[in-house]
Amino acid sequence: MQRNNRKALAALVIAGALALSACGGGGAAAPKKGEDKPVDSLKFYNDKGGWKDAFTQVGAASKKDVGVGMEPVGYSDSNTYTAFIRSSFRTKEKADLFTWHTGKELQDLVDQKLVAETTDQWTKAIADGNIPEQLKQYFTFGDKQYCVPLNAGYWVMYYNKAIFKKAGITQTPKTWAELTQVADKVKAAGVKPFYQTNILFSFVWFETLLAGKDPDLYDALAAGKAKYTDPGVVEVMNEWKKMIDAGYFSDPGAKTEPQAQLKNGDVAMINFGTWFSGNLNTLKMKAGTDYDFFVIPNVNPDLPKTSMIFETGPVCSAAASDHASTVKKWTDWWVTPQAQTAWANSRGDLSFNPKAEVKDPGLAQLNKDVNGYRLINRWFEATPVPVANKALEVFGAFVTKPGDPMPGLQKIQAEADAYWAKQK
Amino acid sequence: MSKVKTGFLVLLGLIWLAPVYLLIVNASKSVDGYDAKTVWKPAGFSLFANFGDAWSKAALGDTLVATTMYSVVAPVLAVLIGAAAGYAIVVLRLKRGFLWFVFIFGGTIFPLQMILMPLFSGYANSGLYDTRTGMIIVYTAISVPFSAFVMRNFFTGIARSVFEAAVVDGGGLFRIFRSIYLPMAGSALAAIFILQATFVWNDLLLGLTLSQSESVRPIMPALTGLQSTYGGAALPTVLAGGLLVSLPTVILFLAAQRFFSRGLALGQF
Amino acid sequence: MAPLFGLPAAGVVALLLYLPFLWTTYVSFTDYDGLASPVWSGLANYKAMFSDPDLIGALVNTLLWVAGMITLPVVLGLLVAVLTYGHKWGTWLRLPFLLPYAISGVAVGVIWGFVLQPDGALGQALGFFGLPGAHTGWLQSGPGNTLMMIVATTWQAAGVNALLFVVGLQSIPTEPLEAARLDGADGFKLFRYHLWPQLRAITTVVIGLSIVGSLKTFDVVWVMTQGGPGTSSETLALSMYKETFVLNDYGQGAAIALFLSLVTFAASVLYLRYQLGDAREQG
């Protein structure tokens, strides 16, 4: 009996060693470029599971326009998705098309030569007026561009029209002082002026206040050239604390979704990206009738241009993809106004392409005016991950119980110091 | 006194059902009629409309066949494999049985999130990625430790004389396992099956990581797509979806109740 | 012959569970971000782990979970099992406790989220009855948030334990029980001297599983608070997840995972050894 046991154990160990070498060993070299085989449909991996219908619509459009279909493979969990994509490069499941994040996440892939370069496509697209020049920097590493934009969301202030009417507000605010007045009127009408949450989007007001006060400091902070403990940042935190203490914000712990809070009149205004229109439409709210939005004025009225926070995500392709020519055909189509019109309207959002015909008139106007603003990359993408992670914890605690901001800021700065030291 | 017992159980049961009540009531509200301030009050009955909405938005139909397959085959395999292990350790007095037991049970201590990525690489390289076989294998593997644990302990409660008599009666070890020990373990096997089938049915991470095609992916990854900041569905729809996919497991629990109804009245309390 | 019966179990567990974990163990000694090849870094991750103050907090929360999960759902499960055992409507009275486990995680997370949010369902109910605490933010500060999440988990776990206890009760031979009852043993005495000793094997299962389950707890916390606000409700399983999947520091995450697994292993083996040491086959 014992001999059998030992034999069995030995067999297991050998099998194990073999299997381990098979699964673990493949990470060394960068994957070889496969042969290029044209196909008539591409799989589009994404972490926006909720946009499935929109993706499918676009796939139908691309099939009609250029003969290449697109099939979305959605992941509803962003972290699992990221880990999957990272692991997939070493396997035969590498992605032809996938969504990603700008900033360090994209840089990591570029450094490892895992994503396809798109410099020529960018040059052409900018020349044709399909992509605004301002977006180029976020897709550039070294002197080359990688990936193409998936979308562009601009962060504006959504508001509930009925509540504004009840509070006697007739005009949307054009300055910060006017915004404060609007907030006071709303408060007097018994409604919380602004939405705030302590999970995931706890950074929103931090970025709004800082970008609206000193956009140069904002950019420097993101690049590690300024500190979270600098006086400019501390001032913003104190300003934020004053607003929280004055009762301008909704309960950050509330789990009700923001769109439901706006609809039910729990909150009057929500600071969010333009993709939020889609969320509001799900609740059968109508743009222009039930809700509308205005551009958030700068905190500091002396700045030359209004700061407009935007977020953009890339659509990338694995460098070693077997379908490179089909991918290029598809992405060439993707940036055209025709494709972007279909994409934007499938979600009720606007597009990065100023020539796209957006159905919603408010969004269409914003789309066209884009170059008149100072575009500020959203804090979440602009900040290195370990710093953002720590900061989210600090902000989450801060909005729940605001106190002296210094200890929290010092914690964030400690992470930042450690991170930027490693980058040298 | 048994009235007190019953009364207490009924009261506790009602408290326990309160969140289920909330689930049903709010899944029945219409998409634009939901108000977070009145979660306790029912308001309208759009439950079936919301079911339909969740069903089509999350394309639940496609994943149904696959998920049912996983939730039936994998637990059955795990039950049998675990029972065999329990039998070997307890009845056949496997040498170093405790070590075997610890090894098998130890499989359950690894946090699932940490074995996901190596598992993915292994699956991708061995061709098991995105296959129903692959999913069944992994679901069986995670169900075996629990099954072995329960069966091992269950078998310790069966008198040794049963085994000795069966051996004397003449019968191979396998036949004894199949015709004596397995039937005796009816309620234990049923409990393990129900609990593991539910676990597999409700699994999210393994399905998300080890599969991608709609015909292979289980139901939870499809469902959670409804609930996302970037344009998911409204709350009543999400709840309706969650309720809808829970129905099979609820029915399973109801149907299996007869395995657990045998019992001795314990008299006055 | 006997090993053949045990081999399928050992084999499938070894290949699909131990093997990936061996890889994770290797990674814990390296610097790895999921893209480039792992670079050996020895004990660096472990040193970083033990000098991180947030980790002590996570450890404390994890221990809270263990203490909570081996008591609350176990006692409740036992209570329900014993009270419904042999009861005329036993099966039906047990049903409300079993249903929570049958409900999908998505729905459970959402419901408890709005039960526990400030002025949520719980708050509204308290307010309705005029009880204090109607506006409390149950999830807003530790350790209260951890405790409330333990309650939410108990809601599901008690039923599972009850089911297992019923299985245990059903394997107790009825004749000696009948005899004892005729002898005059009743209610609590019957339980204490005739039922409880024979439930030892299944109690071991219930508590053993509760120890392991509580140390691994992740989904509930992630959905309800994500470890926040700040890191007040973070547990070791969450730290491990954050390091790997959010910060892409696979090495650090693997180190925490290994530490957590060793703790779980040690706790369960100690407990099992103690329980099973003197409870070998009876009769």
JSON list of N, CA and C in Angstrom, two decimals, chain B residues 44 47-48 51 59 63 72 88 132-135 139 141 197 202 217 225-226 243:
[
{"chain": "B", "resi": 44, "resn": "GLY", "atom": "N", "xyz": [-46.59, 49.24, -7.14]},
{"chain": "B", "resi": 44, "resn": "GLY", "atom": "CA", "xyz": [-46.76, 48.74, -8.49]},
{"chain": "B", "resi": 44, "resn": "GLY", "atom": "C", "xyz": [-46.15, 47.36, -8.66]},
{"chain": "B", "resi": 47, "resn": "LEU", "atom": "N", "xyz": [-42.79, 43.56, -11.99]},
{"chain": "B", "resi": 47, "resn": "LEU", "atom": "CA", "xyz": [-41.75, 42.53, -11.84]},
{"chain": "B", "resi": 47, "resn": "LEU", "atom": "C", "xyz": [-41.47, 41.81, -13.13]},
{"chain": "B", "resi": 48, "resn": "PHE", "atom": "N", "xyz": [-42.52, 41.40, -13.82]},
{"chain": "B", "resi": 48, "resn": "PHE", "atom": "CA", "xyz": [-42.27, 40.63, -15.04]},
{"chain": "B", "resi": 48, "resn": "PHE", "atom": "C", "xyz": [-41.69, 41.48, -16.15]},
{"chain": "B", "resi": 51, "resn": "PHE", "atom": "N", "xyz": [-38.17, 41.64, -15.29]},
{"chain": "B", "resi": 51, "resn": "PHE", "atom": "CA", "xyz": [-37.53, 40.36, -15.62]},
{"chain": "B", "resi": 51, "resn": "PHE", "atom": "C", "xyz": [-37.15, 40.35, -17.08]},
{"chain": "B", "resi": 59, "resn": "ALA", "atom": "N", "xyz": [-28.70, 39.33, -21.88]},
{"chain": "B", "resi": 59, "resn": "ALA", "atom": "CA", "xyz": [-28.64, 38.15, -22.75]},
{"chain": "B", "resi": 59, "resn": "ALA", "atom": "C", "xyz": [-28.52, 36.89, -21.92]},
{"chain": "B", "resi": 63, "resn": "THR", "atom": "N", "xyz": [-26.63, 31.99, -21.80]},
{"chain": "B", "resi": 63, "resn": "THR", "atom": "CA", "xyz": [-25.74, 31.37, -20.82]},
{"chain": "B", "resi": 63, "resn": "THR", "atom": "C", "xyz": [-26.43, 30.28, -20.02]},
{"chain": "B", "resi": 72, "resn": "VAL", "atom": "N", "xyz": [-24.77, 21.18, -12.58]},
{"chain": "B", "resi": 72, "resn": "VAL", "atom": "CA", "xyz": [-25.21, 19.82, -12.32]},
{"chain": "B", "resi": 72, "resn": "VAL", "atom": "C", "xyz": [-24.04, 18.85, -12.38]},
{"chain": "B", "resi": 88, "resn": "ALA", "atom": "N", "xyz": [-12.16, 6.12, 1.34]},
{"chain": "B", "resi": 88, "resn": "ALA", "atom": "CA", "xyz": [-10.79, 5.61, 1.41]},
{"chain": "B", "resi": 88, "resn": "ALA", "atom": "C", "xyz": [-10.16, 5.93, 2.75]},
{"chain": "B", "resi": 132, "resn": "ARG", "atom": "N", "xyz": [-16.20, 24.29, -22.40]},
{"chain": "B", "resi": 132, "resn": "ARG", "atom": "CA", "xyz": [-17.08, 23.84, -21.33]},
{"chain": "B", "resi": 132, "resn": "ARG", "atom": "C", "xyz": [-16.40, 22.79, -20.48]},
{"chain": "B", "resi": 133, "resn": "THR", "atom": "N", "xyz": [-15.58, 21.94, -21.12]},
{"chain": "B", "resi": 133, "resn": "THR", "atom": "CA", "xyz": [-14.85, 20.93, -20.35]},
{"chain": "B", "resi": 133, "resn": "THR", "atom": "C", "xyz": [-13.98, 21.59, -19.30]},
{"chain": "B", "resi": 134, "resn": "GLY", "atom": "N", "xyz": [-13.27, 22.62, -19.75]},
{"chain": "B", "resi": 134, "resn": "GLY", "atom": "CA", "xyz": [-12.39, 23.33, -18.83]},
{"chain": "B", "resi": 134, "resn": "GLY", "atom": "C", "xyz": [-13.15, 23.87, -17.64]},
{"chain": "B", "resi": 135, "resn": "MET", "atom": "N", "xyz": [-14.32, 24.44, -17.88]},
{"chain": "B", "resi": 135, "resn": "MET", "atom": "CA", "xyz": [-15.10, 25.01, -16.81]},
{"chain": "B", "resi": 135, "resn": "MET", "atom": "C", "xyz": [-15.55, 23.91, -15.85]},
{"chain": "B", "resi": 139, "resn": "TYR", "atom": "N", "xyz": [-14.65, 23.75, -11.86]},
{"chain": "B", "resi": 139, "resn": "TYR", "atom": "CA", "xyz": [-15.72, 23.77, -10.86]},
{"chain": "B", "resi": 139, "resn": "TYR", "atom": "C", "xyz": [-15.70, 22.52, -10.00]},
{"chain": "B", "resi": 141, "resn": "ALA", "atom": "N", "xyz": [-13.02, 20.81, -9.29]},
{"chain": "B", "resi": 141, "resn": "ALA", "atom": "CA", "xyz": [-11.87, 20.92, -8.39]},
{"chain": "B", "resi": 141, "resn": "ALA", "atom": "C", "xyz": [-12.18, 21.78, -7.18]},
{"chain": "B", "resi": 197, "resn": "ALA", "atom": "N", "xyz": [-23.89, 23.13, -6.00]},
{"chain": "B", "resi": 197, "resn": "ALA", "atom": "CA", "xyz": [-24.59, 23.55, -7.22]},
{"chain": "B", "resi": 197, "resn": "ALA", "atom": "C", "xyz": [-24.90, 25.04, -7.14]},
{"chain": "B", "resi": 202, "resn": "ASN", "atom": "N", "xyz": [-23.71, 30.54, -8.76]},
{"chain": "B", "resi": 202, "resn": "ASN", "atom": "CA", "xyz": [-23.46, 31.92, -8.40]},
{"chain": "B", "resi": 202, "resn": "ASN", "atom": "C", "xyz": [-22.04, 32.40, -8.65]},
{"chain": "B", "resi": 217, "resn": "ARG", "atom": "N", "xyz": [-19.68, 30.97, -21.27]},
{"chain": "B", "resi": 217, "resn": "ARG", "atom": "CA", "xyz": [-19.74, 31.78, -20.06]},
{"chain": "B", "resi": 217, "resn": "ARG", "atom": "C", "xyz": [-20.94, 31.47, -19.22]},
{"chain": "B", "resi": 225, "resn": "GLY", "atom": "N", "xyz": [-22.98, 42.58, -15.76]},
{"chain": "B", "resi": 225, "resn": "GLY", "atom": "CA", "xyz": [-22.83, 43.62, -16.75]},
{"chain": "B", "resi": 225, "resn": "GLY", "atom": "C", "xyz": [-23.94, 44.66, -16.64]},
{"chain": "B", "resi": 226, "resn": "LEU", "atom": "N", "xyz": [-25.04, 44.29, -15.99]},
{"chain": "B", "resi": 226, "resn": "LEU", "atom": "CA", "xyz": [-26.15, 45.22, -15.84]},
{"chain": "B", "resi": 226, "resn": "LEU", "atom": "C", "xyz": [-25.83, 46.35, -14.88]},
{"chain": "B", "resi": 243, "resn": "LEU", "atom": "N", "xyz": [-32.87, 38.52, -8.94]},
{"chain": "B", "resi": 243, "resn": "LEU", "atom": "CA", "xyz": [-33.94, 37.64, -8.48]},
{"chain": "B", "resi": 243, "resn": "LEU", "atom": "C", "xyz": [-34.17, 36.52, -9.48]}
]
